[in-house]
Coordinates of C-alpha atoms in Angstrom, one line a residue:
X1 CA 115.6 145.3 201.7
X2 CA 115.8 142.2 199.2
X3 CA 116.2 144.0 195.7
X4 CA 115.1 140.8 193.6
X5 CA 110.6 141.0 193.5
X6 CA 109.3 138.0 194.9
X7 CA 107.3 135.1 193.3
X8 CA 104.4 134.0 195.3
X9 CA 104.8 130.3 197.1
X10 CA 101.7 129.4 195.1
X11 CA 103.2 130.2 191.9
X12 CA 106.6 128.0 193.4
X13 CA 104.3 125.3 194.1
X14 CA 102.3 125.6 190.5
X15 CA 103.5 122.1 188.3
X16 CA 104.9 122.3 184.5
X17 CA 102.2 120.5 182.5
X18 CA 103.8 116.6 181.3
X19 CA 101.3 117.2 178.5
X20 CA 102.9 120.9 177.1
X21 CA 106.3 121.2 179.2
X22 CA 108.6 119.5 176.2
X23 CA 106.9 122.1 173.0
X24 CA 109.9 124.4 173.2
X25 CA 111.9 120.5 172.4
X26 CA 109.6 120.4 169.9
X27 CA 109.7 123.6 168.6
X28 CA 113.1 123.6 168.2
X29 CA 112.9 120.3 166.4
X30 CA 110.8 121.6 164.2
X31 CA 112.9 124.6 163.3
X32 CA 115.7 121.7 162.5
X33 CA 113.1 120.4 159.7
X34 CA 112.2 117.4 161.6
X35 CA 108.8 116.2 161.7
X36 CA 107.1 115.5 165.0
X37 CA 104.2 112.7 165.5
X38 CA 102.4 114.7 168.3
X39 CA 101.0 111.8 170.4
X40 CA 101.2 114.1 173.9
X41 CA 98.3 116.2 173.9
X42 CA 94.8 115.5 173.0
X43 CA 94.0 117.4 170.0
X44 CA 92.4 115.4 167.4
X45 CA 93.2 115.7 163.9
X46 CA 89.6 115.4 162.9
X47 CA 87.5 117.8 161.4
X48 CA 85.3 119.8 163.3
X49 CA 81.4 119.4 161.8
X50 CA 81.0 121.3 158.7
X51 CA 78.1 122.9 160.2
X52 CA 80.1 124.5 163.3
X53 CA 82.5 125.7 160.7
X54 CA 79.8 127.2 158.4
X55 CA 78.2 128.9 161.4
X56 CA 81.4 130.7 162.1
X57 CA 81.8 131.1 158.5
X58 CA 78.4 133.4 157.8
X59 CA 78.5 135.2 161.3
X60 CA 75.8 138.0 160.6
X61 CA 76.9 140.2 164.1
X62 CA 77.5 143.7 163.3
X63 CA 78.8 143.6 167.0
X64 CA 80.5 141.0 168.6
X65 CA 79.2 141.4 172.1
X66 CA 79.3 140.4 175.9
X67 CA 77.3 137.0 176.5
X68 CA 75.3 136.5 179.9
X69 CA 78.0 135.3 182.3
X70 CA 76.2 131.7 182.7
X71 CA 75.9 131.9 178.3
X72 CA 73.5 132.2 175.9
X73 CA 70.3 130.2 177.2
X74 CA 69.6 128.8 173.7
X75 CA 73.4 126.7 174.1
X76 CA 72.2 125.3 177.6
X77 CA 68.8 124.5 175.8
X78 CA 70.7 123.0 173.1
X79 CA 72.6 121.2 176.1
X80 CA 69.4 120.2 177.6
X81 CA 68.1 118.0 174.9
X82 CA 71.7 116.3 174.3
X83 CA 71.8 115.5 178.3
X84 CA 68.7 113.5 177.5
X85 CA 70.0 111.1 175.3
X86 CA 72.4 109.8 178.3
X87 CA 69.4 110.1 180.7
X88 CA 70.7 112.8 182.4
X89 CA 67.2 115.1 182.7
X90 CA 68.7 119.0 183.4
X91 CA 66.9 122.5 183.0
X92 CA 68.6 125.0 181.5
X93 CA 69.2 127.2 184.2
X94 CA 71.4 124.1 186.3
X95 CA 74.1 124.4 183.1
X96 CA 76.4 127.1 183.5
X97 CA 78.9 127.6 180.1
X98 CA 82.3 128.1 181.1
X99 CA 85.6 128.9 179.0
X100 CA 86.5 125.4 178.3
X101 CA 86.5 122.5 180.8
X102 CA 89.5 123.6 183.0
X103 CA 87.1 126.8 183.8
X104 CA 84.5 124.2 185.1
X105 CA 87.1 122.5 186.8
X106 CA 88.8 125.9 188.8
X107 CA 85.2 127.6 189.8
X108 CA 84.1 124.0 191.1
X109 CA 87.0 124.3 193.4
X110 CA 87.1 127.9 194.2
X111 CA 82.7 127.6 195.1
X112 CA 83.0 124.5 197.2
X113 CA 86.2 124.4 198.9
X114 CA 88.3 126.6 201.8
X115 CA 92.3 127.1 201.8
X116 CA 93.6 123.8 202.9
X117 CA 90.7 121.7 202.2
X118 CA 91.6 118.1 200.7
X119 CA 90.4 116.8 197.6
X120 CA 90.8 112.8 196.9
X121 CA 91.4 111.7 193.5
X122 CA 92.2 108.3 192.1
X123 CA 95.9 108.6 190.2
X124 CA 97.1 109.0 187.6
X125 CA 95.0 111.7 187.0
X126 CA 95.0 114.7 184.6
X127 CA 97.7 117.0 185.6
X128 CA 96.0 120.1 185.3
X129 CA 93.7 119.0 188.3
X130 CA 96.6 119.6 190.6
X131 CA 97.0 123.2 189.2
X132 CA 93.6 124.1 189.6
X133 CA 93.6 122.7 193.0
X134 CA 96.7 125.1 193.8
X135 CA 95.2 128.0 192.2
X136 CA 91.9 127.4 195.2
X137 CA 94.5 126.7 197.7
X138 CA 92.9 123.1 198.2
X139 CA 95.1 119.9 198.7
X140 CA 95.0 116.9 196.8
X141 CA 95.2 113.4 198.6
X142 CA 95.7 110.7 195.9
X143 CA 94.8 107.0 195.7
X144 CA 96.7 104.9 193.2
X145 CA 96.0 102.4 190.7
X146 CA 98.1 100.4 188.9
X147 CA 99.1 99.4 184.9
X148 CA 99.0 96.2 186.4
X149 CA 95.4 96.3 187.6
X150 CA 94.1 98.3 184.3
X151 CA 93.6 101.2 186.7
X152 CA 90.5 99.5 188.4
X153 CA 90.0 101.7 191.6
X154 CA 91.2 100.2 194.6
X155 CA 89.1 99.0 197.6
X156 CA 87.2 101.6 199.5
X157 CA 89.1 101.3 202.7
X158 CA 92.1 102.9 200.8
X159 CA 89.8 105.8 199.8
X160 CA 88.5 105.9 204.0
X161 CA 92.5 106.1 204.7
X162 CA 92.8 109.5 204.1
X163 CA 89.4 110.8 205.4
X164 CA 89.7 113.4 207.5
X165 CA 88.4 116.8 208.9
X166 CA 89.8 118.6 206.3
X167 CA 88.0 116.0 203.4
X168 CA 85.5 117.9 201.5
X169 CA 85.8 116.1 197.5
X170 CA 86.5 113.4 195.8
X171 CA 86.6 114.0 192.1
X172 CA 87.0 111.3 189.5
X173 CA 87.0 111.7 185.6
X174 CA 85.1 108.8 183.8
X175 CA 86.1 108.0 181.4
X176 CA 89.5 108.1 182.5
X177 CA 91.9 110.6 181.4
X178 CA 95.0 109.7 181.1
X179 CA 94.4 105.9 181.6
X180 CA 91.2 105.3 179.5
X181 CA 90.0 103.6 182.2
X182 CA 85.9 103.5 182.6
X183 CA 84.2 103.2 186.0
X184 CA 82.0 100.3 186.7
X185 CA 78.6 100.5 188.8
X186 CA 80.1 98.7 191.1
X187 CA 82.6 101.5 191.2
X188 CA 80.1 104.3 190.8
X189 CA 77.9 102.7 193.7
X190 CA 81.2 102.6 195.6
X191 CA 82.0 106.6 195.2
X192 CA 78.6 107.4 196.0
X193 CA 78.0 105.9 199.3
X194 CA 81.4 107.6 200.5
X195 CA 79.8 111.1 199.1
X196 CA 76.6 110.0 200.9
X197 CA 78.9 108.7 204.2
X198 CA 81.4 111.8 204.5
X199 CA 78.7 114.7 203.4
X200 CA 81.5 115.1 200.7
X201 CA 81.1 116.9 197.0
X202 CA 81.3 114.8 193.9
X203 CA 83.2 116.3 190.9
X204 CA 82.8 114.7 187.9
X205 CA 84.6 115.0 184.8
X206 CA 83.0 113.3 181.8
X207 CA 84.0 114.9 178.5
X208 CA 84.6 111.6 177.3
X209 CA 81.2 110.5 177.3
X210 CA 80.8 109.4 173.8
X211 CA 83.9 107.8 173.8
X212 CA 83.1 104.1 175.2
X213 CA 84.4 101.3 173.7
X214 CA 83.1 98.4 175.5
X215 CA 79.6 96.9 176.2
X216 CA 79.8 98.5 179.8
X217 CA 77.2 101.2 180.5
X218 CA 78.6 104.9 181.1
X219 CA 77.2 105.6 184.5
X220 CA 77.4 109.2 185.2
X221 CA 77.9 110.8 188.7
X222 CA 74.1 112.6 187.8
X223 CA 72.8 109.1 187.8
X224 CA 73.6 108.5 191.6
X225 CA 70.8 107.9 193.9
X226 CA 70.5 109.9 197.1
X227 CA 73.8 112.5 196.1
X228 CA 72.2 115.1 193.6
X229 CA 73.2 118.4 195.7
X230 CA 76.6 116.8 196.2
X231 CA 77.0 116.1 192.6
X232 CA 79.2 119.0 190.0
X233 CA 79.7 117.5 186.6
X234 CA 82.3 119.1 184.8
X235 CA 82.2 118.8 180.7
X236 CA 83.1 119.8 177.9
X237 CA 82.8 120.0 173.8
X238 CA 86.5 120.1 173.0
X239 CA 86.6 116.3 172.0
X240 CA 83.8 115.0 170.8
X241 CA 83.2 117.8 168.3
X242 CA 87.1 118.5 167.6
X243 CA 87.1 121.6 168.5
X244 CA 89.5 122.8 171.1
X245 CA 90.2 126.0 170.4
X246 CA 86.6 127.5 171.1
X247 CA 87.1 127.1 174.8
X248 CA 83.5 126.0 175.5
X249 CA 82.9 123.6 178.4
X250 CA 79.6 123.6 181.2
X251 CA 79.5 123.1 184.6
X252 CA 76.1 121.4 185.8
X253 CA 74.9 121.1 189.4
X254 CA 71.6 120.8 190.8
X255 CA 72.7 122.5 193.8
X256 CA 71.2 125.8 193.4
X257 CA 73.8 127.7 196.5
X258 CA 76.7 126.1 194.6
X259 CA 75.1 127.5 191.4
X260 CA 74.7 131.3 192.8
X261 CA 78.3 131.0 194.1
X262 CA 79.8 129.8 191.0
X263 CA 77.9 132.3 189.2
X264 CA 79.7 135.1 191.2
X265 CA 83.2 133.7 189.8
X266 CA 81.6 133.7 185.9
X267 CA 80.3 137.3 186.8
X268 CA 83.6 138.6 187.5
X269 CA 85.5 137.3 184.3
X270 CA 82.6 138.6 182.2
X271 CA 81.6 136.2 180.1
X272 CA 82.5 133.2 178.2
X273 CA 83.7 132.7 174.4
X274 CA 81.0 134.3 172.1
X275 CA 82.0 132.9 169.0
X276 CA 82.5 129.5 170.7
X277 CA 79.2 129.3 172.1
X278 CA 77.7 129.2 168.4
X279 CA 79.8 127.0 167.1
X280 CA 78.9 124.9 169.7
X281 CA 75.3 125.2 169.8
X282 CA 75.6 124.5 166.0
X283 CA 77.2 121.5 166.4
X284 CA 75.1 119.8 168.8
X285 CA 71.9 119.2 166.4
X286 CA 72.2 117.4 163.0
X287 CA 75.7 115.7 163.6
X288 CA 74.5 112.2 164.6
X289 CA 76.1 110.7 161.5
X290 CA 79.3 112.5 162.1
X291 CA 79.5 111.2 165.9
X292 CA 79.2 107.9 164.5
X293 CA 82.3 108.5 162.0
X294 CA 84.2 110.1 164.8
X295 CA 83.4 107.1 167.1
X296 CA 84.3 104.2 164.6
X297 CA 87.4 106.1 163.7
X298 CA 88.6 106.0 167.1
X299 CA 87.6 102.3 167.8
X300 CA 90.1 101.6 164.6
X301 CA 92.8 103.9 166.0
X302 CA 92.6 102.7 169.8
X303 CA 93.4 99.1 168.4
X304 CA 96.2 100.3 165.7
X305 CA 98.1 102.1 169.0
X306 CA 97.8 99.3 171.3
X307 CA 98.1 96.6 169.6
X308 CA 101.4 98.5 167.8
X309 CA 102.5 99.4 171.0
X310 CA 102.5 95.3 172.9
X311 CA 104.4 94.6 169.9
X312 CA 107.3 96.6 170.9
X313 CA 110.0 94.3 172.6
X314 CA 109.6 95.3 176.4
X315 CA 106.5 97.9 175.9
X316 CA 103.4 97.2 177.8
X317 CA 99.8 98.9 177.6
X318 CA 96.5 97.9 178.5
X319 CA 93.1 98.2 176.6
X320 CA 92.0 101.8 177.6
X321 CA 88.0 101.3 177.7
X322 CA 87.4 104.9 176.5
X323 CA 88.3 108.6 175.7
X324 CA 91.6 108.2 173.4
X325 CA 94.4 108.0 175.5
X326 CA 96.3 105.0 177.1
X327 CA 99.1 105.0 179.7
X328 CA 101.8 102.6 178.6
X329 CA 105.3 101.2 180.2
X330 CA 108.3 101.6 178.0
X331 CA 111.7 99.8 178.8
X332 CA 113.9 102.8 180.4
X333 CA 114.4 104.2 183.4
X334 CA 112.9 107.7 182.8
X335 CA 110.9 108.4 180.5
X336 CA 110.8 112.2 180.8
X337 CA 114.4 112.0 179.5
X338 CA 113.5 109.5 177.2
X339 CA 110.8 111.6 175.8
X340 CA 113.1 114.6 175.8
X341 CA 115.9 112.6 174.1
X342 CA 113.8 112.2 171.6
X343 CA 112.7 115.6 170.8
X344 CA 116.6 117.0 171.3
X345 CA 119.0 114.1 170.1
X346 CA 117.1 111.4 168.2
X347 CA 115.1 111.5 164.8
X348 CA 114.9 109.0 162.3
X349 CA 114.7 109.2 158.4
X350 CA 113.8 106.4 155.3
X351 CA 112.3 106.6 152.2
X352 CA 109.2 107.2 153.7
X353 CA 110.4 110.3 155.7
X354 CA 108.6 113.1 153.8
X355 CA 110.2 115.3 151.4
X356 CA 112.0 118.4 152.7
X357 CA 112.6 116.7 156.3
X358 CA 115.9 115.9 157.8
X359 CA 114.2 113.4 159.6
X360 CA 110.8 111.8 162.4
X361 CA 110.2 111.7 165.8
X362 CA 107.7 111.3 168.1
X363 CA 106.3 113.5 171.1
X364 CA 104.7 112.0 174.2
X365 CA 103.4 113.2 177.7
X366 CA 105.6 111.6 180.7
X367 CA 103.3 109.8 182.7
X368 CA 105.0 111.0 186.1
X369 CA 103.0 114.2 185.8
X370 CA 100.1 112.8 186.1
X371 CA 101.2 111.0 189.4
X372 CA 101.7 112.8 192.9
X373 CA 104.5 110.4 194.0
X374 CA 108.0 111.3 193.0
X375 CA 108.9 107.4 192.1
X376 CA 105.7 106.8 190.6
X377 CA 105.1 106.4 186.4
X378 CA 108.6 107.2 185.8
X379 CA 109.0 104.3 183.1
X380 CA 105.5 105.3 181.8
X381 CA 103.9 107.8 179.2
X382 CA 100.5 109.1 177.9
X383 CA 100.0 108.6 174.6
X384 CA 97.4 110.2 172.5
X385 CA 95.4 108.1 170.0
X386 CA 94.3 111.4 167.9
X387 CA 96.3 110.3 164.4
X388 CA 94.9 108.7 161.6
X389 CA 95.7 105.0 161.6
X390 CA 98.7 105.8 159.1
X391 CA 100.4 108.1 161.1
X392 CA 100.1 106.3 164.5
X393 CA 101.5 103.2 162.6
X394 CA 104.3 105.0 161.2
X395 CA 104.7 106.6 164.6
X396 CA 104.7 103.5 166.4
X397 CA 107.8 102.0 163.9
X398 CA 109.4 105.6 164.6
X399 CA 109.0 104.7 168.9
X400 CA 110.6 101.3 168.0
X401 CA 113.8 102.5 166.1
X402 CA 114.0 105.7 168.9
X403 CA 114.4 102.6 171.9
X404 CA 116.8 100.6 170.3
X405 CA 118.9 104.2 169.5
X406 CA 118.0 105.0 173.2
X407 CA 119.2 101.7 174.9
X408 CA 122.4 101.8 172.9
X409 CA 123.2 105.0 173.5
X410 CA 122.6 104.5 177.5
X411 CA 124.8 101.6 177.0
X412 CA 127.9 104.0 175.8
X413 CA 127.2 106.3 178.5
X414 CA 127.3 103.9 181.3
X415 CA 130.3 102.4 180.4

């Protein structure tokens, strides 16, 4: 009889995040004194709306109690009204509040799909999709698009490559996270007459709806003609309201069997976030001018990073169209051990280094997470556009200094 206990395969098989696998680096960097320019993850340093934080502020509850498992119908009210300003037209009872986005994500994919079932998603894609895709047993057949390209989708006959049997989803994220890529109709129009062709499901992630920086239209999977039953949005108030940690996202279908199923998965973990589901109805009325803020702030800081970064000899990003993240090439060989290096061996220090630190670095998601293929994004990261302009510049000069250190010191090893 084996002694040791036995980790399941799908455990085995579950992937580190590329966005959270370096903290303890960084924590230990941290207990060294050095300070760490956090461009990995997508937490904003903004505040959240003053009028989220009174509500939580002045909570008049003697009893902080269970919610209804699909949440508190005046939220998805709340939620009908802001669907209407992107012509998205939704009653209350096709919203279903989850705990976060990544909750909308996992019951989309345990309600819809069988052990073994494939998924197609256009990569690089957000890690966690993969995990969540384990956790249901499902498979995840990728299609690639390139830095090259600006992470346009390629032609539909790639997508009809791997259509088979076992096809039930495609499930795209627009805008793009972690390419900042946004879909065009073209695109969109493309997508849906697959979903229409196959009989498959739709999943849409769009948390990054407000978060558009060109003249393009967003086009959202609910505005496909002749696909509503196939169609699951997935969302999410984490970004646009900075506020994370509430763990409040939705997941909206006009499919009323997929509704009943998914409302069997909410059942059975209770309930979702009380206290975030105020907060988040409070900040969805009355923060129009603070929207606007947020917006132009990240239209400044998505110029400072990439025009910083395409100054840096041998660095290469492209434009991200929306959400705050861009994927950009950096001159090394692998840049998980780049990005390690400099959380473990490399920090820099000036007169502008801030009293009380031995010295800066800078923390950033390797993009081959986000990849399926073993080869692909290995020169590439994620980086996170969530700084004010000051830090990111200062980051940026921080990058600069940590590849020059880099390259010579993979010079000395090599020889």
């Amino acid at each position: 009889m084996n002694k040791f206990l036995q980790i399941s395969q799908r455990g085995i098989e579950m992937p580190e995040s590329p966005i959270r696998k370096l903290a303890p680096l960084a924590y230990k960097a941290e207990n060294r004194g050095v300070k760490i320019y956090r461009l990995n993850i997508g937490q904003p340093d903004l505040p959240t709306p003053q009028k989220a934080l009174d509500v939580l502020k002045n909570i008049d509850r003697n009893t902080l109690e269970y919610s209804p498992s699909q949440g508190y119908c005046s939220l998805r009210q709340a939620l009908v009204g802001y669907y209407e300003r992107y012509q998205i037209k939704l009653k209350a009872d096709e919203i279903i509040i989850t705990s976060g986005g990544s909750e909308a994500v996992l019951f989309a994919f345990m309600s819809c799909l069988n052990p073994g079932d494939e998924i197609i998603i256009p990569e690089p894609a957000y890690a966690n999709y993969m995990s969540f895709a384990i956790s249901a047993g499902a498979v995840i057949k990728t299609v690639t698009t390139t830095i090259e390209e600006g992470f346009c989708l390629p032609k539909v006959e790639k997508f009809e490559e791997l259509i088979n049997d076992r096809t039930k989803a495609i499930l795209i994220c627009n805008p793009n996270n972690p390419t900042g890529y946004l879909y065009t109709q073209k695109e969109m129009n493309q997508i849906r007459d697959l979903v229409k062709k196959y009989n498959l499901y739709l999943f849409s992630d769009e948390v990054y709806r407000e978060f558009i920086y060109t003249g393009s239209p967003y086009i959202s999977a609910m505005h496909l003609d002749g696909i509503q039953e196939n169609v699951l949005l997935i969302d999410s108030v984490s970004k646009r309201y900075s506020e994370c940690g509430i763990r409040i996202g939705a997941l909206i279908t006009k499919n009323e069997l997929i509704r009943r199923t998914v409302m069997k998965f909410c059942q059975a973990r209770l309930s979702p976030p009380l206290l975030g589901q105020l907060v988040a109805e409070a900040s969805i009325e009355g923060t129009e001018q603070y929207a606007r803020e947020v917006y132009d702030e990240y239209v400044e800081r998505r110029k400072c990073l990439v025009d910083g970064v395409n100054r840096i000899a041998g660095c290469y990003t492209p434009m991200p169209m929306g959400a705050f993240y861009t994927v950009a090439k950096l001159p090394v060989d692998d840049a998980e051990r780049f990005c390690a290096w400099c959380l473990s061996e490399f920090s820099y220090k000036d007169d502008k280094t801030p009293d009380g630190c031995v010295g800066e670095t800078v923390m950033m998601a390797p993009a081959a997470g986000f990849y399926s293929g073993s080869k692909l994004g290995k020169d590439q990261v994620r980086l996170a556009y969530v700084l004010k302009k000051e830090d990111l510049q200062r980051a940026l000069f921080i990058l600069e200094k940590a590849l020059k250190k880099y390259k010579e010191s993979v010079c000395v090893w090599h020889q």
